[in-house]
PDB file of C-alpha atoms in Angstrom:
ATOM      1  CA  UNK A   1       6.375 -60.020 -17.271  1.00 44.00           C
ATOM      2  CA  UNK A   2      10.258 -59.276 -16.575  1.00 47.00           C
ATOM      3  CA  UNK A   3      11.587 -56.172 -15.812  1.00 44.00           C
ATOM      4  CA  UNK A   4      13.567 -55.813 -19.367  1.00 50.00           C
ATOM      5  CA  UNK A   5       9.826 -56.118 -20.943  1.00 48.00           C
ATOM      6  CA  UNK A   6       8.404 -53.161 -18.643  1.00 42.00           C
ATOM      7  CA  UNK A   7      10.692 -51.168 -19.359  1.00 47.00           C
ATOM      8  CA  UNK A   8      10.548 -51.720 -23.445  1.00 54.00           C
ATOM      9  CA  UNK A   9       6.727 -51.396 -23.156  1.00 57.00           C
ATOM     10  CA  UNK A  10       6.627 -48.112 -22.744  1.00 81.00           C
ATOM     11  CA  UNK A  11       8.634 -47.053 -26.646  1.00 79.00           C
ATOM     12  CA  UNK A  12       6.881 -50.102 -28.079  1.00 82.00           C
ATOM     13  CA  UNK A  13       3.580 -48.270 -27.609  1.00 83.00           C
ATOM     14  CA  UNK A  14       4.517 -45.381 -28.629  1.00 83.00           C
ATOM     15  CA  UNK A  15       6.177 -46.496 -31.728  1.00 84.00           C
ATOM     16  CA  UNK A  16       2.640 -48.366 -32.075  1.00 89.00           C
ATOM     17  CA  UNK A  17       1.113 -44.853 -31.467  1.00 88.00           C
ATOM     18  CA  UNK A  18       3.390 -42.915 -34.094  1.00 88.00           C
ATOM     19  CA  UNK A  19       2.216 -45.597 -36.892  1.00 91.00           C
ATOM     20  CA  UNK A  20      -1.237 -45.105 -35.847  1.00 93.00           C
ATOM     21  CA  UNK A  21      -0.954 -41.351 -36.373  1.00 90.00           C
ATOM     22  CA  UNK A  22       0.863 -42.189 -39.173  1.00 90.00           C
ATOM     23  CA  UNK A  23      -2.161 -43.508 -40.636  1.00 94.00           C
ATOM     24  CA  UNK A  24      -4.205 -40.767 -40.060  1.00 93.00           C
ATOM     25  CA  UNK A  25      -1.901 -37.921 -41.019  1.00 91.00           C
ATOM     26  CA  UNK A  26      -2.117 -39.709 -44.269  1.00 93.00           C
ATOM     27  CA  UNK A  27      -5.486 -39.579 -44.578  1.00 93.00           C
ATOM     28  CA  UNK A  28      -5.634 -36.085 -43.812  1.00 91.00           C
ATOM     29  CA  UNK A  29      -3.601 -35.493 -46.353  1.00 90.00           C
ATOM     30  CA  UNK A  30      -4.576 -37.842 -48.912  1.00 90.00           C
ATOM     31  CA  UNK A  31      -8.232 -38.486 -48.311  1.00 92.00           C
ATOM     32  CA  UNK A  32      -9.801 -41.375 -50.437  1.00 91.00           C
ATOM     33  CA  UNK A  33     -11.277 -38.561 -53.108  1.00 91.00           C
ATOM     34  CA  UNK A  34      -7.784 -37.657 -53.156  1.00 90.00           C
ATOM     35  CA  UNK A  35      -6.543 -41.173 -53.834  1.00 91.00           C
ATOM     36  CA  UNK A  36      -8.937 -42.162 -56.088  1.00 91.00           C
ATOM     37  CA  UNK A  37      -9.955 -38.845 -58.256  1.00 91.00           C
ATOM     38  CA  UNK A  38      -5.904 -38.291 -58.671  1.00 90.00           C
ATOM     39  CA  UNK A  39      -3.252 -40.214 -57.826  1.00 92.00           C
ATOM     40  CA  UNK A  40      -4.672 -43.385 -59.024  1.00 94.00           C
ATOM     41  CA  UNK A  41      -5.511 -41.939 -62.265  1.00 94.00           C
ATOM     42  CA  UNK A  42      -2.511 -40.626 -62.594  1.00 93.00           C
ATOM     43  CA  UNK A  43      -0.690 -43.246 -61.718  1.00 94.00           C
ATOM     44  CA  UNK A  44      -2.717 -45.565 -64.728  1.00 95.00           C
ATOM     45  CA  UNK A  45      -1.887 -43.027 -66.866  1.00 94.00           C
ATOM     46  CA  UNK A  46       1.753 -42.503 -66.382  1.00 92.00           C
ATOM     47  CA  UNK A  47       1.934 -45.950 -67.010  1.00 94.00           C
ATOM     48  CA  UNK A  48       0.032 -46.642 -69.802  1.00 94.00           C
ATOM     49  CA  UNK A  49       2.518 -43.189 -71.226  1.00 92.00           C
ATOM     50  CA  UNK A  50       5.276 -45.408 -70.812  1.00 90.00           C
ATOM     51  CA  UNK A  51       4.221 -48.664 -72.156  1.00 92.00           C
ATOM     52  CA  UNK A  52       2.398 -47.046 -74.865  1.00 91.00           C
ATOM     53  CA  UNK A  53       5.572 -44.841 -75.679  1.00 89.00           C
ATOM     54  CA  UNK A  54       7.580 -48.163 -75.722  1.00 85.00           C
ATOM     55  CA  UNK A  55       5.757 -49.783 -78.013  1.00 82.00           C
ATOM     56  CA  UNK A  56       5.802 -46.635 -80.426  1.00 82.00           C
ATOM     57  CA  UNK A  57       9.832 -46.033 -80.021  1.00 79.00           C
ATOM     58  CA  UNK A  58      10.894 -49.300 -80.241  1.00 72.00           C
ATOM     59  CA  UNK A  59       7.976 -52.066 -80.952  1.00 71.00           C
ATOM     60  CA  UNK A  60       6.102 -54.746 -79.092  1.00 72.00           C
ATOM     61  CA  UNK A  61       9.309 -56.288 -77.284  1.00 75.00           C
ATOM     62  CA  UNK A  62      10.207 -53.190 -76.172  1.00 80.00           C
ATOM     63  CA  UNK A  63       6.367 -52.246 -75.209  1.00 88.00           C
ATOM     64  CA  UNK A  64       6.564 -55.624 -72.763  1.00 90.00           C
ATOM     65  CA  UNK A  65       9.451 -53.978 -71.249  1.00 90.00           C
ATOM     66  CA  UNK A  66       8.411 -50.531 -71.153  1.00 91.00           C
ATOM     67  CA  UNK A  67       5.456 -52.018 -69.384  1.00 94.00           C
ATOM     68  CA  UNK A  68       7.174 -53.639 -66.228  1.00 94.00           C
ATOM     69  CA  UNK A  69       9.361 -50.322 -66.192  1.00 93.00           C
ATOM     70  CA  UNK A  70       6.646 -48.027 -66.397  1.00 93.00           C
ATOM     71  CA  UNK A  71       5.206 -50.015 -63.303  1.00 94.00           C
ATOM     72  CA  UNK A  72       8.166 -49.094 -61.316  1.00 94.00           C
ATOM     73  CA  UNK A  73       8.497 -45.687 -62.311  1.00 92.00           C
ATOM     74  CA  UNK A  74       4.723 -44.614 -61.466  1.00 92.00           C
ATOM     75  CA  UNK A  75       5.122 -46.718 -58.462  1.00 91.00           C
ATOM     76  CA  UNK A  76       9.318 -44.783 -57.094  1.00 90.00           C
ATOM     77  CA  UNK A  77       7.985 -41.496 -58.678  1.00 88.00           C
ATOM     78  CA  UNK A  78       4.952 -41.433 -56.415  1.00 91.00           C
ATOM     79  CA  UNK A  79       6.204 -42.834 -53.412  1.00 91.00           C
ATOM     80  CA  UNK A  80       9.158 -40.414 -53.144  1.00 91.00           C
ATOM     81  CA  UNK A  81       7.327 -37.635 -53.757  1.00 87.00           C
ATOM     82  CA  UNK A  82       4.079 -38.208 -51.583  1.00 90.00           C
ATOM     83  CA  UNK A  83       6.198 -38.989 -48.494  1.00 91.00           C
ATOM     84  CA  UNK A  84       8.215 -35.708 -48.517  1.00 85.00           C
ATOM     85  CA  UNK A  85       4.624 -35.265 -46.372  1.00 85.00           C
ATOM     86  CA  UNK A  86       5.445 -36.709 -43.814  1.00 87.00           C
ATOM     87  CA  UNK A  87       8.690 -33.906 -42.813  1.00 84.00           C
ATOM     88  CA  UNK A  88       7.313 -30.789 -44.752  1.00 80.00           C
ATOM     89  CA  UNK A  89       4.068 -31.423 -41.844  1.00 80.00           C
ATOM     90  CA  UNK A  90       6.729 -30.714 -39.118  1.00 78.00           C
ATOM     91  CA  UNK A  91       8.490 -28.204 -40.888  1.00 74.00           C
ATOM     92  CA  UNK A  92       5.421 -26.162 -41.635  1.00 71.00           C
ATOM     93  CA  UNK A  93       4.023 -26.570 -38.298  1.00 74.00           C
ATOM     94  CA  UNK A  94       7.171 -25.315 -36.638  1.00 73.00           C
ATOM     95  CA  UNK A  95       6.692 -29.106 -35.233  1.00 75.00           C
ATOM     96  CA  UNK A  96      10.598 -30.496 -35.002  1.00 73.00           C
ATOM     97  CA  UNK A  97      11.821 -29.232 -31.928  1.00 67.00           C
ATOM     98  CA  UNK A  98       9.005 -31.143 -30.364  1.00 74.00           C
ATOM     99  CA  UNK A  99      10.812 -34.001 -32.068  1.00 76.00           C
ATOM    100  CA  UNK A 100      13.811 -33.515 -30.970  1.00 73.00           C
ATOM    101  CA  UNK A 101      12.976 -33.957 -27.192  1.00 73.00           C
ATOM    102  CA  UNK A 102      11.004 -36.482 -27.475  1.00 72.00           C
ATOM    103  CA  UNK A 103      12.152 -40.324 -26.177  1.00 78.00           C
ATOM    104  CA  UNK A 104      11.616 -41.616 -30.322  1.00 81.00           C
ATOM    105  CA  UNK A 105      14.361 -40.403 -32.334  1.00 81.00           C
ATOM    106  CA  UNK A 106      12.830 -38.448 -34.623  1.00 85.00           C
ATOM    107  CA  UNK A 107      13.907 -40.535 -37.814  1.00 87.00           C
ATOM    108  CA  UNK A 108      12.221 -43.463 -36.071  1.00 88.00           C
ATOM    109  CA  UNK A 109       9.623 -40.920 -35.994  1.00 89.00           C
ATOM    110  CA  UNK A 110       9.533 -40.266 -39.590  1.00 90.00           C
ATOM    111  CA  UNK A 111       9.990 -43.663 -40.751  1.00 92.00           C
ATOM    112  CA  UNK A 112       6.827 -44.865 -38.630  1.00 92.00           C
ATOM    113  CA  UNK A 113       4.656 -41.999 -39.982  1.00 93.00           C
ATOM    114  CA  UNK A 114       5.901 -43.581 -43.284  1.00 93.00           C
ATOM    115  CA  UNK A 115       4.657 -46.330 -42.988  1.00 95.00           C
ATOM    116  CA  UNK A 116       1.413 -45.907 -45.307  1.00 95.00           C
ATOM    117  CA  UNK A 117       2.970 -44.595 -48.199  1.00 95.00           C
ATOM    118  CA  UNK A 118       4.662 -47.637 -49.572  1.00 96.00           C
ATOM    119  CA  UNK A 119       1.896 -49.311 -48.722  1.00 96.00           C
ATOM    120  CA  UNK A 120      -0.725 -47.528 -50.465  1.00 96.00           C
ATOM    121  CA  UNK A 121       1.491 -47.131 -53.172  1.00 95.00           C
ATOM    122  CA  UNK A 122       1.805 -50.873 -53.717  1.00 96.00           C
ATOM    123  CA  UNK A 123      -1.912 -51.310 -53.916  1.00 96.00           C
ATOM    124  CA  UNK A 124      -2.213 -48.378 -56.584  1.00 96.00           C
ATOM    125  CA  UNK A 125      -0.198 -49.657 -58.603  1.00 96.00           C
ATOM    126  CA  UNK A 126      -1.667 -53.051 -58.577  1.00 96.00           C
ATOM    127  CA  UNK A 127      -4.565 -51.602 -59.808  1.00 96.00           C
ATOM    128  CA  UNK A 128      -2.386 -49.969 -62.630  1.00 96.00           C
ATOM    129  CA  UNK A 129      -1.277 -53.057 -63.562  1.00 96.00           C
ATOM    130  CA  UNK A 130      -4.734 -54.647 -64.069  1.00 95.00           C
ATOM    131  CA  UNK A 131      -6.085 -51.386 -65.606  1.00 96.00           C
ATOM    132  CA  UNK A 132      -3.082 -50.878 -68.063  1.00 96.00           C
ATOM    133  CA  UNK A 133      -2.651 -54.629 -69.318  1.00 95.00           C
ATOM    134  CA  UNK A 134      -5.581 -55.581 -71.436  1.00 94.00           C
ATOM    135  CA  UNK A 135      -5.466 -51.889 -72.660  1.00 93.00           C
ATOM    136  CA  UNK A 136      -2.229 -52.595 -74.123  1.00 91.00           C
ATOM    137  CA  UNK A 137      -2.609 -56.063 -75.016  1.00 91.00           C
ATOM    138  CA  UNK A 138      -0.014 -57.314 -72.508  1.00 93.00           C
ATOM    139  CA  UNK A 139      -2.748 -59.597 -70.475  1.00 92.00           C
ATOM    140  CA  UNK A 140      -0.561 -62.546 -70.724  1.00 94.00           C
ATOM    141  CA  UNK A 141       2.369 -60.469 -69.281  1.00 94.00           C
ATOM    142  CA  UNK A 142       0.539 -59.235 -66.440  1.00 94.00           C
ATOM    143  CA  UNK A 143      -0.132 -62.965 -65.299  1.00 94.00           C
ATOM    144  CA  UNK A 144       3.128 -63.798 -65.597  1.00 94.00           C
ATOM    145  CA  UNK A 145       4.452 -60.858 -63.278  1.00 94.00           C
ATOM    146  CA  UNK A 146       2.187 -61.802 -60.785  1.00 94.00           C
ATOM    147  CA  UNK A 147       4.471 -64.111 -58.720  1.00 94.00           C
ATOM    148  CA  UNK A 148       6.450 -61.558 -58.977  1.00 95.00           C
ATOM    149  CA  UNK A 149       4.542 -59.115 -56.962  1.00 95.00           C
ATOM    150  CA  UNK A 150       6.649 -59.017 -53.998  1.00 96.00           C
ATOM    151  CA  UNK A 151       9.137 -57.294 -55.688  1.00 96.00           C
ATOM    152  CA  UNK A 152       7.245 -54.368 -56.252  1.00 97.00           C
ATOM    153  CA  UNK A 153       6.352 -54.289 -53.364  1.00 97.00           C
ATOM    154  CA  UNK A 154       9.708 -54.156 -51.884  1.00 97.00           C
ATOM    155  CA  UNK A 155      10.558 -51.795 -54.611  1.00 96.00           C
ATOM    156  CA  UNK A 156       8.032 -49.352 -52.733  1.00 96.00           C
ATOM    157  CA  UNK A 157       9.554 -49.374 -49.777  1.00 97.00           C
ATOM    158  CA  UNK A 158      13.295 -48.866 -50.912  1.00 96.00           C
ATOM    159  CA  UNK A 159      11.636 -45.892 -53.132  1.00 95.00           C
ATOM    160  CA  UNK A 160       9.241 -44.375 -50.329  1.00 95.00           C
ATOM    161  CA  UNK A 161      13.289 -44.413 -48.048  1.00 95.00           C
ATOM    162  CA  UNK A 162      14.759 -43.101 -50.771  1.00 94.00           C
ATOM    163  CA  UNK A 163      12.050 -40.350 -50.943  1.00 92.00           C
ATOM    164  CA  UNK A 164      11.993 -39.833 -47.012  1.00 92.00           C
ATOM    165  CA  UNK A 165      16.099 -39.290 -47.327  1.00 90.00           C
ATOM    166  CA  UNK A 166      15.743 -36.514 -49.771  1.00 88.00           C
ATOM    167  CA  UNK A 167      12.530 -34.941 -48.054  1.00 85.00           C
ATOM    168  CA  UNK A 168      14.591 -34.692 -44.802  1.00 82.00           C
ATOM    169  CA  UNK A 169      16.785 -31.995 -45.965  1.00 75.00           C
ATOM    170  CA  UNK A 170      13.739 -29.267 -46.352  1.00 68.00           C
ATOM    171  CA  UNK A 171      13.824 -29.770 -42.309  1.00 63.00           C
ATOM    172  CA  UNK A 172      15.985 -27.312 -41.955  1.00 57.00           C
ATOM    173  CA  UNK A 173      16.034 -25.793 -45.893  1.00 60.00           C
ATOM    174  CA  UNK A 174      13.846 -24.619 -48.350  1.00 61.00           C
ATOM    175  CA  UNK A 175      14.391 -27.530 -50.706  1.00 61.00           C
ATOM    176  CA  UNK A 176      10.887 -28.803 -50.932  1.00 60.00           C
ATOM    177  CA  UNK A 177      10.537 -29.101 -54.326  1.00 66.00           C
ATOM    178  CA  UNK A 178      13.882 -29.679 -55.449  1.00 76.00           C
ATOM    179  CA  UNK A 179      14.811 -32.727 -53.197  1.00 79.00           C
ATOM    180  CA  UNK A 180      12.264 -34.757 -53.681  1.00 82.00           C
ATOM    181  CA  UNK A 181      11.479 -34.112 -57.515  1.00 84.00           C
ATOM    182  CA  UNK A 182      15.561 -34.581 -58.289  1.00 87.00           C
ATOM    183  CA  UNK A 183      14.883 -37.669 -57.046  1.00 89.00           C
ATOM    184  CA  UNK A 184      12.280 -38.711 -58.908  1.00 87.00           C
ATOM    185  CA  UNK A 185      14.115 -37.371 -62.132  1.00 88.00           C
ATOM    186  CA  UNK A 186      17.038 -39.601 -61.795  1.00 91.00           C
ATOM    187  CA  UNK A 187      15.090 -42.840 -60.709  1.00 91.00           C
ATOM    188  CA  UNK A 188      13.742 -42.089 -63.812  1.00 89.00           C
ATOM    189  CA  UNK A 189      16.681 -41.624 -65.752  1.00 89.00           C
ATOM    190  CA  UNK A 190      18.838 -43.956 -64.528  1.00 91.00           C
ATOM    191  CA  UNK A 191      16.442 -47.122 -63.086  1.00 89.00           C
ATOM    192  CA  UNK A 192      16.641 -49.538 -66.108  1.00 87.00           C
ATOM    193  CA  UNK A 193      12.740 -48.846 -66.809  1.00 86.00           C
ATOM    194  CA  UNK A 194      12.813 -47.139 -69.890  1.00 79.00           C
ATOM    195  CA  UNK A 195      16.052 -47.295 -71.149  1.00 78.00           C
ATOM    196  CA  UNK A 196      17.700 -51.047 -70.910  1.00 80.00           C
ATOM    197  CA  UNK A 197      21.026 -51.170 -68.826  1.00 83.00           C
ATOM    198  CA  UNK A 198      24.295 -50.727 -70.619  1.00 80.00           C
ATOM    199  CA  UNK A 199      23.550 -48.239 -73.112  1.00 83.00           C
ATOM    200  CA  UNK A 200      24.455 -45.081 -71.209  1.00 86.00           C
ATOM    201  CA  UNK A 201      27.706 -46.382 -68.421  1.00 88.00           C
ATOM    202  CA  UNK A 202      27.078 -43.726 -66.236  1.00 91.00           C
ATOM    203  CA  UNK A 203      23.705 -44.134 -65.833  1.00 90.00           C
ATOM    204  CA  UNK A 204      24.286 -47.506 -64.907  1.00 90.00           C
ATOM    205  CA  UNK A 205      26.731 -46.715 -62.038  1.00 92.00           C
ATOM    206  CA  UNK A 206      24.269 -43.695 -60.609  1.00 93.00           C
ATOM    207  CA  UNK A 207      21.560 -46.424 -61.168  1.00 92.00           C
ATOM    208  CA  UNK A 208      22.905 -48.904 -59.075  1.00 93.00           C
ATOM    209  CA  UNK A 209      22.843 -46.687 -55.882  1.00 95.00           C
ATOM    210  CA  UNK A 210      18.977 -45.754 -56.431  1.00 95.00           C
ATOM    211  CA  UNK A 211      15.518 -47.291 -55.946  1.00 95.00           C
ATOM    212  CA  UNK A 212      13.717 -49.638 -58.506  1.00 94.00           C
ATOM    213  CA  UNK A 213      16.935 -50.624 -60.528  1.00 94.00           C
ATOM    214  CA  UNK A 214      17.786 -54.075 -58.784  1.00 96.00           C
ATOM    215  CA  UNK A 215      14.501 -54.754 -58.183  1.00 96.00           C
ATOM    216  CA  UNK A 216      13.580 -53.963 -62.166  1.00 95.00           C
ATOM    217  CA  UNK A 217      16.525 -56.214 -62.966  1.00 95.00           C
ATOM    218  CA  UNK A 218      15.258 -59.172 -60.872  1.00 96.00           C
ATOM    219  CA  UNK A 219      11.827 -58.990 -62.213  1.00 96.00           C
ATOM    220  CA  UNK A 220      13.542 -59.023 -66.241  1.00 94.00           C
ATOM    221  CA  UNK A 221      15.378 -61.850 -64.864  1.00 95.00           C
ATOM    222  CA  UNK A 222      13.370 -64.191 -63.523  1.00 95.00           C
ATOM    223  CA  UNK A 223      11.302 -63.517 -66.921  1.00 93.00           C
ATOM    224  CA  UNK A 224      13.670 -64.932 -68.704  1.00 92.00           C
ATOM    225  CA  UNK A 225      14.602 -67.663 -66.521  1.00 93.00           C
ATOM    226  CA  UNK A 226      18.042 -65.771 -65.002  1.00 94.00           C
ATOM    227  CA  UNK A 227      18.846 -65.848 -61.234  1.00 94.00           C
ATOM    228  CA  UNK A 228      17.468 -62.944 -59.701  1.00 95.00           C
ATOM    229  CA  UNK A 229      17.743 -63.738 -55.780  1.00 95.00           C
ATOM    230  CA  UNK A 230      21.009 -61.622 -55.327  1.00 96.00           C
ATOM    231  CA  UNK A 231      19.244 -58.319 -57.548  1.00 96.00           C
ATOM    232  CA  UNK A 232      16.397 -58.810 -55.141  1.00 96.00           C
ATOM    233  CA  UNK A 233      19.356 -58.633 -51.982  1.00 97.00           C
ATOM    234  CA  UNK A 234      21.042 -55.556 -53.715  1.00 97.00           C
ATOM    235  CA  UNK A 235      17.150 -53.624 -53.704  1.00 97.00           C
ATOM    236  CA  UNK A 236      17.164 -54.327 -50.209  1.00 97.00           C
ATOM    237  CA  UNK A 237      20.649 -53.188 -49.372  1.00 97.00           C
ATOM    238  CA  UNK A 238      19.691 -50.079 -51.491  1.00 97.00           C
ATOM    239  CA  UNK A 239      16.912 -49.468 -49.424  1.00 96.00           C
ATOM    240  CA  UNK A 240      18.548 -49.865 -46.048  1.00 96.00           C
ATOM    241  CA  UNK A 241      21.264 -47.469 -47.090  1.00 96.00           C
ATOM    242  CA  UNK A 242      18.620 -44.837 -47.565  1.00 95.00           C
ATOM    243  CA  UNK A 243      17.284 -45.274 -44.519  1.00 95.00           C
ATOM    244  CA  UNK A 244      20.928 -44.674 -43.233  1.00 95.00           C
ATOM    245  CA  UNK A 245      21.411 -41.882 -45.029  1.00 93.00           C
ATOM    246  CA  UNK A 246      17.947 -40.615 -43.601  1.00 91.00           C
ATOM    247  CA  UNK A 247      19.172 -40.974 -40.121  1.00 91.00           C
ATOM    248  CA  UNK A 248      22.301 -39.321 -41.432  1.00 91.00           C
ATOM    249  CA  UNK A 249      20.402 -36.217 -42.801  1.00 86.00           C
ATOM    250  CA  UNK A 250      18.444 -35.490 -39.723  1.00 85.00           C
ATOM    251  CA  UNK A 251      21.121 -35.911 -36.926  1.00 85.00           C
ATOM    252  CA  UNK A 252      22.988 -33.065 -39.015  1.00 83.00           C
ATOM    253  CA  UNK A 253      19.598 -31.469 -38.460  1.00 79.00           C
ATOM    254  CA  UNK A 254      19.281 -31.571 -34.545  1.00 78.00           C
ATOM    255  CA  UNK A 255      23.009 -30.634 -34.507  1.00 80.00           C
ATOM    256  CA  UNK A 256      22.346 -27.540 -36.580  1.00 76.00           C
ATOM    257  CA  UNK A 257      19.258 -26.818 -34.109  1.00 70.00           C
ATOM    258  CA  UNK A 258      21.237 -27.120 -31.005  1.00 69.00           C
ATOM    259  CA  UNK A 259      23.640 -24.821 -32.456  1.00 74.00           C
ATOM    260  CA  UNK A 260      21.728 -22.514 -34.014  1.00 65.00           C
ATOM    261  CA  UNK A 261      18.938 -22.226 -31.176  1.00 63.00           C
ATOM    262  CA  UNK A 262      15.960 -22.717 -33.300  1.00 61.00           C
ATOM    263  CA  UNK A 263      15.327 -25.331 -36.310  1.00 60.00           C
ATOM    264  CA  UNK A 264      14.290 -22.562 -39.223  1.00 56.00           C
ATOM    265  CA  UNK A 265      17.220 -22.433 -41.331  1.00 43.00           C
ATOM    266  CA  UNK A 266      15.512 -21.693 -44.691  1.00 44.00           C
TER     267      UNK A 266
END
């Protein structure tokens, strides 16, 4: 083994370490009971809301598209809320500083310890989509989205960054609740899921900056035979700039901890 490799052993196993805790902080959190007695219920029912209320505002075309929407919404929704877990842990514990001087940055640290939420989240909402389907009479749809799959799942992990961004602010503030639900709120406002693009302008340009709206817009595209490969980039690109921004967040963090002396700015 070369020297270069010695030396990079060491972070690799502890980044291998942080995911593994990762794991099991989620668990704690969420045990299976948890999963399965609430946020997978939930999760049907949300979408089945959405379809459901498609189908009611605006007919059976619009129920088909209300249903590959609602998908996406239970699916961001959950995923950027649940993961606002994985910093609120530290900050409750009075946990950070240890962070902080540790060799992992500590957004490397939070993204690892992410890891299981889009994950999870992916697989929920599979079953949502099986569940939901024949309930609504969209069986045939549901077959055809399965290629399609992989999108979702991407779609998780661009939400569960987008969620981990907005979480990192109640580091250092009391924004808990607010962060991470505004979020949610405008993913849900301004995603494409519910209401088609181009009605509302604004919404558009607010959309095209969040999680789920490319990805939504690649998924309606290849359904009707559209390219859809460079919507499919642009959820990507949305994704890695949250993950920026996350860094972003938290180095303003350990600066304000150096300078303050302590990491409780609430």
């Amino acid at each position: 083994m070369s020297s270069s490799s010695l030396s990079d052993a060491p972070l690799l196993w502890r980044l291998g370490e942080a995911v593994r805790f990762g794991w099991r902080e989620f668990l704690a959190m969420n045990p299976p009971g948890v999963l399965g007695g609430s946020v997978l219920p939930r999760v049907v029912l949300q979408t089945l809301f959405f379809t459901l209320l498609g189908g009611v505002v605006a007919g059976a075309r619009h129920q088909e598209f209300a249903y590959v929407g609602g998908l996406v919404l239970a699916l961001a929704m959950t995923n950027i809320l649940y993961v606002s877990q994985v910093p609120v842990a530290d900050k409750d514990s009075a946990t950070f500083w240890r962070l902080r001087t540790g060799r992992l940055h500590p957004t490397v640290l939070f993204v690892a310890r992410s890891l299981p939420y889009p994950l999870v989240g992916f697989g929920v909402i599979l079953v949502a989509a099986v569940v939901v389907a024949p309930v609504a009479g969209l069986g045939d749809l549901a077959l055809r989205l399965a290629p399609m799959a992989f999108v979702y799942l991407l779609i998780s992990f661009t939400a569960t960054a987008a969620g981990l961004a907005a979480a990192a602010f109640v580091v250092g503030r009391r924004a808990e609740t607010l962060a991470s639900n505004l979020m949610g709120y405008l993913v849900m406002l301004c995603s494409g899921a519910f209401l088609p693009p181009g009605r509302v302008p604004v919404l558009d340009v607010v959309g095209a900056f969040l999680p789920g709206r490319h990805g939504l817009a690649a998924v309606h595209s290849w359904l009707r035979g559209d390219p859809w490969l460079w919507q499919l980039a642009a959820e990507a690109v949305v994704g890695i700039g949250w993950l920026g921004a996350t860094a972003v967040v938290v180095a303003v963090q350990i600066r304000r901890a150096h300078r303050h002396g302590h990491d409780d700015f609430g």
